[in-house]
XYZ file of C-alpha atoms in Angstrom:
428
model
C 111.866 110.629 104.319
C 113.187 112.880 102.066
C 112.117 116.636 102.905
C 109.585 117.285 99.468
C 107.486 113.746 101.591
C 105.040 115.053 104.516
C 105.872 113.291 107.994
C 103.194 110.357 107.923
C 102.516 111.333 111.401
C 100.074 113.559 109.099
C 98.441 111.307 106.268
C 98.631 108.061 108.125
C 94.852 106.847 109.739
C 94.512 105.944 112.855
C 92.869 102.707 112.540
C 94.363 100.191 110.218
C 92.821 97.322 108.354
C 94.801 94.306 108.999
C 95.378 90.990 106.651
C 96.752 88.894 107.902
C 93.586 86.858 109.377
C 93.892 86.421 105.520
C 95.441 83.459 105.818
C 95.738 79.969 106.398
C 97.045 80.396 110.153
C 94.094 81.808 111.309
C 91.586 80.881 109.658
C 91.385 77.159 108.132
C 90.377 78.137 104.433
C 91.141 81.705 103.533
C 89.914 81.975 100.148
C 86.571 81.519 102.112
C 87.047 84.457 103.674
C 84.744 87.527 102.354
C 87.926 89.648 101.548
C 86.498 91.530 99.065
C 83.008 92.438 101.158
C 85.483 93.154 103.828
C 87.319 95.589 102.174
C 84.723 96.984 100.245
C 83.177 97.475 103.655
C 85.855 98.672 105.147
C 86.143 101.552 102.635
C 82.486 101.984 102.659
C 82.914 102.514 106.593
C 85.987 105.537 106.294
C 88.762 103.338 106.989
C 91.683 104.192 104.574
C 94.092 101.928 105.122
C 94.977 98.623 104.820
C 98.483 96.773 105.805
C 99.239 93.322 104.674
C 102.712 90.908 103.793
C 103.833 88.093 101.157
C 103.799 86.349 104.480
C 100.500 86.015 105.532
C 99.923 83.833 102.852
C 97.740 84.281 99.976
C 96.773 87.649 101.991
C 98.580 90.171 99.510
C 96.450 88.266 95.865
C 92.935 88.555 98.067
C 93.298 92.233 99.303
C 95.212 93.249 95.372
C 91.948 91.748 93.930
C 89.361 93.100 96.220
C 90.733 96.225 95.347
C 90.864 96.297 91.962
C 87.248 96.285 91.319
C 84.575 98.619 89.778
C 83.281 99.605 92.986
C 86.642 100.721 94.505
C 88.173 102.378 90.600
C 84.444 104.371 90.912
C 84.351 105.339 94.137
C 87.777 105.603 95.863
C 91.107 106.615 94.655
C 94.306 105.696 94.709
C 95.641 108.797 96.553
C 92.516 108.661 98.858
C 93.793 105.046 100.879
C 96.610 103.848 101.505
C 98.711 100.525 101.144
C 100.909 99.022 103.703
C 103.720 95.993 103.062
C 106.180 94.329 104.003
C 109.726 92.837 103.210
C 112.051 89.576 104.650
C 109.803 87.278 105.651
C 108.955 84.701 103.652
C 107.542 81.128 105.791
C 107.793 80.751 109.654
C 111.584 79.417 109.254
C 112.749 81.255 105.964
C 114.275 85.246 105.916
C 115.922 86.438 102.938
C 117.074 90.599 104.218
C 119.324 90.782 100.944
C 119.600 93.293 98.663
C 118.529 91.049 96.085
C 115.270 89.675 97.984
C 114.160 92.952 98.914
C 113.321 94.112 95.405
C 112.273 90.935 94.065
C 109.464 91.243 97.263
C 108.592 95.315 96.497
C 108.580 94.309 92.490
C 105.667 91.392 94.099
C 103.532 92.929 95.985
C 103.072 95.824 93.655
C 101.928 93.738 91.466
C 99.500 91.825 94.020
C 98.125 94.921 94.722
C 97.607 96.507 91.164
C 99.533 99.971 92.549
C 102.184 102.331 90.934
C 103.672 102.906 94.722
C 103.587 101.178 98.007
C 102.714 103.792 100.890
C 104.805 101.636 103.485
C 106.735 98.880 103.153
C 107.963 97.325 106.899
C 111.493 95.543 107.312
C 108.990 92.211 108.518
C 109.963 90.349 112.116
C 113.282 91.466 112.425
C 114.422 89.726 115.453
C 114.879 86.887 113.722
C 117.843 88.275 111.291
C 120.840 90.282 112.057
C 121.080 94.404 112.684
C 123.990 94.482 109.829
C 120.755 92.115 107.441
C 118.424 94.616 108.704
C 120.424 97.377 107.924
C 121.302 96.295 104.227
C 117.337 95.962 103.757
C 116.607 99.412 105.552
C 119.197 101.126 102.954
C 117.554 98.730 100.378
C 114.638 100.305 100.012
C 115.847 103.782 100.724
C 118.048 103.314 97.547
C 114.378 102.171 95.861
C 112.798 104.884 97.139
C 114.747 107.396 95.890
C 115.370 106.860 93.348
C 111.923 105.505 91.285
C 109.191 107.060 94.353
C 107.466 103.670 94.065
C 107.895 104.164 97.853
C 106.933 106.702 99.792
C 107.615 105.344 103.568
C 110.068 102.527 105.201
C 109.687 101.168 108.331
C 110.864 97.627 110.598
C 108.337 95.455 112.629
C 109.042 92.415 115.021
C 107.505 91.309 118.318
C 110.351 92.732 120.988
C 110.242 95.940 121.885
C 113.437 96.065 122.950
C 114.737 95.288 119.888
C 112.984 97.424 117.639
C 114.290 100.539 120.074
C 117.724 98.735 119.608
C 117.197 98.176 116.248
C 115.399 102.240 115.209
C 118.377 103.811 117.365
C 121.672 101.987 115.483
C 119.508 102.745 111.355
C 119.832 106.336 113.062
C 123.164 105.862 114.473
C 124.301 104.201 111.178
C 122.224 106.801 108.268
C 121.822 109.133 110.073
C 118.299 109.207 108.871
C 115.399 107.828 111.038
C 112.618 105.010 110.327
C 109.247 106.781 109.729
C 107.441 104.009 111.338
C 108.332 101.222 113.619
C 104.941 98.768 114.323
C 104.854 96.464 117.665
C 102.323 93.675 118.061
C 101.075 92.167 120.548
C 102.603 95.059 123.257
C 100.040 96.946 123.839
C 97.092 94.964 125.300
C 95.402 94.246 128.340
C 97.880 91.977 128.892
C 101.028 93.168 127.896
C 101.868 97.127 127.645
C 105.383 97.045 126.585
C 105.300 98.565 124.148
C 104.183 102.551 126.143
C 106.260 101.862 129.219
C 109.535 100.394 127.441
C 109.684 101.340 123.932
C 108.069 104.477 123.413
C 110.169 106.859 124.847
C 113.376 105.313 122.664
C 111.709 105.420 119.685
C 110.719 109.145 120.066
C 113.859 109.678 120.921
C 115.560 107.813 117.576
C 112.792 110.271 115.621
C 110.020 107.765 114.431
C 107.327 109.344 113.618
C 104.512 106.379 113.651
C 104.347 103.953 116.184
C 101.287 101.602 114.951
C 100.059 99.631 117.616
C 99.466 95.623 115.763
C 96.932 92.693 117.280
C 95.431 93.875 120.063
C 94.531 90.405 120.910
C 96.882 89.436 121.179
C 97.514 87.322 117.920
C 93.866 85.747 120.096
C 95.115 85.050 122.655
C 92.378 87.660 124.334
C 89.742 85.045 123.664
C 86.695 83.808 125.717
C 87.282 80.580 123.406
C 91.520 80.475 123.636
C 93.404 81.183 120.916
C 92.731 80.285 116.819
C 93.418 76.972 115.266
C 93.768 77.689 111.453
C 94.618 75.384 108.578
C 98.531 75.208 110.827
C 97.090 74.101 113.818
C 98.086 75.522 117.516
C 100.056 78.139 115.895
C 100.823 80.788 119.299
C 103.903 81.018 120.866
C 102.453 81.751 124.020
C 103.107 78.791 127.234
C 100.328 77.129 128.687
C 100.859 78.485 132.455
C 99.587 82.267 130.031
C 96.340 80.574 128.738
C 95.383 79.033 131.890
C 96.308 82.365 133.057
C 93.980 84.436 130.557
C 91.240 81.621 130.794
C 90.726 82.573 134.450
C 90.985 86.078 133.324
C 88.193 85.157 131.451
C 85.630 83.064 133.891
C 86.194 85.310 135.908
C 85.034 88.672 133.757
C 81.828 86.510 132.617
C 80.741 86.929 135.991
C 80.153 90.418 136.599
C 77.417 92.023 136.106
C 78.285 94.509 133.468
C 76.867 93.825 130.233
C 79.277 93.098 127.206
C 81.604 91.825 129.923
C 83.123 88.717 127.250
C 86.984 88.877 127.110
C 87.533 90.075 123.450
C 85.355 93.045 123.464
C 86.723 94.146 126.714
C 90.418 93.595 125.256
C 89.432 95.362 122.007
C 87.602 98.681 123.563
C 90.430 98.545 126.553
C 93.505 98.802 123.706
C 91.972 100.929 120.809
C 90.354 103.502 123.748
C 93.862 103.891 125.603
C 96.482 103.329 123.063
C 94.259 106.503 120.740
C 96.378 108.584 124.077
C 99.206 106.362 124.778
C 100.571 106.892 121.304
C 99.865 110.398 120.451
C 102.866 111.360 120.820
C 103.804 108.806 117.772
C 99.879 108.909 115.838
C 98.891 110.736 113.564
C 96.183 113.305 112.129
C 94.883 111.096 109.496
C 91.738 109.951 108.864
C 90.348 108.767 111.792
C 86.582 107.065 110.015
C 84.548 108.802 112.028
C 81.950 109.164 110.030
C 82.548 112.334 109.573
C 83.774 113.768 105.840
C 88.087 114.202 105.628
C 89.840 115.102 103.177
C 94.014 115.764 103.768
C 93.518 119.505 102.131
C 91.091 119.819 105.443
C 94.203 118.431 107.981
C 97.007 120.046 105.710
C 95.002 124.078 106.302
C 93.127 123.385 109.999
C 96.035 120.951 111.691
C 94.032 118.508 114.252
C 95.002 116.444 117.099
C 96.925 113.773 117.270
C 95.591 109.701 118.103
C 97.098 106.916 118.971
C 97.342 104.478 115.487
C 96.235 101.187 115.722
C 95.461 98.329 113.200
C 92.246 96.035 113.652
C 92.111 92.188 112.424
C 88.232 91.367 110.722
C 87.189 87.785 109.515
C 84.136 88.651 108.829
C 81.845 91.668 107.958
C 80.123 91.738 111.594
C 83.121 91.310 113.307
C 84.440 94.381 110.191
C 80.837 95.954 111.837
C 81.357 95.926 115.453
C 85.109 96.733 115.938
C 84.217 100.096 113.991
C 80.898 100.173 116.320
C 83.986 100.293 118.971
C 86.330 102.623 116.991
C 83.873 105.224 116.307
C 82.203 104.813 120.392
C 85.579 105.902 121.686
C 86.048 108.648 119.024
C 82.897 109.544 120.935
C 84.146 109.540 124.012
C 87.123 112.242 123.273
C 87.490 115.667 124.343
C 85.216 117.141 120.827
C 83.775 114.301 121.012
C 80.260 115.279 121.231
C 80.330 117.816 118.091
C 81.734 114.867 116.421
C 78.693 112.529 116.896
C 76.754 115.142 115.750
C 78.574 116.239 112.693
C 78.485 112.063 112.038
C 74.314 111.825 112.627
C 75.032 109.068 115.691
C 73.025 111.610 118.058
C 74.217 114.101 121.066
C 74.079 111.293 123.261
C 76.221 108.573 121.676
C 79.080 110.504 124.137
C 77.549 110.454 127.738
C 76.874 106.651 126.413
C 81.476 106.316 125.594
C 82.484 107.583 128.533
C 79.710 105.382 130.803
C 81.368 102.447 128.476
C 84.993 103.992 129.366
C 83.935 103.304 132.595
C 83.074 99.903 132.627
C 85.607 98.530 130.406
C 88.139 100.566 133.161
C 86.948 98.640 135.871
C 86.799 95.118 133.885
C 89.950 95.709 132.997
C 91.570 96.533 135.993
C 90.424 93.257 137.426
C 91.583 90.870 134.884
C 95.498 92.690 135.151
C 94.332 91.503 138.373
C 93.475 87.922 137.972
C 96.924 87.415 135.027
C 99.393 88.889 138.275
C 102.689 88.300 137.684
C 101.137 87.216 133.717
C 101.070 91.244 133.390
C 103.559 92.286 131.242
C 105.252 89.441 130.227
C 106.515 88.491 126.344
C 107.014 85.387 125.723
C 110.409 84.913 124.161
C 110.906 85.654 119.993
C 112.428 84.217 117.651
C 112.083 80.805 119.894
C 115.694 79.137 121.529
C 117.574 77.203 118.977
C 115.796 78.831 115.899
C 118.187 79.055 112.450
C 117.850 80.277 109.266
C 116.627 78.252 106.707
C 117.195 80.825 103.792
C 120.335 78.748 103.408
C 120.715 79.383 99.623
C 118.413 82.208 98.208
C 117.757 82.986 95.298
C 115.319 85.400 93.181
C 112.795 83.493 91.062
C 111.862 84.765 87.936
C 109.198 87.936 88.142
C 105.723 86.934 87.647
C 103.461 87.072 85.413
C 101.394 90.274 85.104
C 98.182 89.730 86.431
C 95.045 89.537 84.499
C 93.193 93.331 83.988
C 90.025 92.962 86.682
C 86.399 93.907 84.033
C 85.994 97.054 84.181
C 89.767 98.293 84.725
C 90.096 102.690 84.900
C 90.196 104.610 81.916
C 93.518 103.945 80.514
C 96.925 106.049 80.710
C 97.892 107.770 78.302
C 100.470 106.377 76.687
C 103.171 108.581 78.404
C 101.721 107.648 81.799
C 102.503 103.906 81.747
C 105.552 104.494 79.672
C 106.835 106.845 82.922
C 104.923 104.101 85.168
C 106.627 100.980 83.787
C 110.131 102.977 83.640
C 110.218 103.318 86.744
C 109.350 99.714 88.135
C 111.921 98.675 86.223
C 114.006 100.486 87.937
C 114.098 98.218 91.119
């Protein structure tokens, strides 16, 4: 991170809207999803960050189209929200971490997202390539950052927490500069908490500033009806024995005399609520989407406690609203939650309800983990045994044509500003 940039822990919001669901891996037809409505509602509810990837099928295009609309242009300046994307993973069995592909991928993401800079760029699913390839990609991303300014912060993402730690330590040793962000998924959930127990001490020691926790439902595993079946069929890497244990835990939870006991409701609230505290040391002071107006200037002036950063994924507006209700209830239960509830207009009773719900969820979580037994903290192998990267002869395709401008775009830049942006992009 250049010294001219503030640490990402002062800016990134503690709740990020993920777009892996804008993909046929989770849904039969991502183009049938109300993606624009989801993005607009998220912004209206205070969400100020979106995570995506070229690997997520049309997700970058769908997110970019939702952001390149009059509603967003007129109400949410680009500096007020954060875009996080990735490089390196192309398909399920194709990875390219070469400098040339990294440059191409960054430029393509800028075009798809209709932006002239990216707040965070991760190397995607780093366990599938060699440490040397990861170092090459990180080095190129930093070159782009330093020479063009179109990237602000750089990180890695993946599943095995020990691999994430090994690579964070290696990059610090080799470059004398720590990674800004390391994102883990499905490793702080009702079933698996290795992100906290195994990874956090090492990532902190490696100088990582922010560690977002993604996929709190473990890619849909922690649901009453089981893993999602999208257009690509059953993609989930969990073994059938773990799925059976999860189903038994769900059945146990359904029998308890507690309201809102469905497995996914318990799992979401437990993970979001606990990571706020467990991940605070590698969390952020950004806009918490509490319902209270927030500005960067306010946090710079007054400071504030860091909260662990989570990434949520939804497939419709109602799922988004429900997740936001849960999130804000969790905030109401924090130490200063009563003031938050009053200032946001939710009322004085919300803190008491939140604390009571927290006890209910903890009771259910304890029982669910007892049913899971030896499957608690199990993690599946990633990559799977025998994996071979099919990217044998990587080549960079010709640049994509510039997308057609959407109706009612932002006011045109001056000739000087436009020329400056084009020069920056051409340097990638």
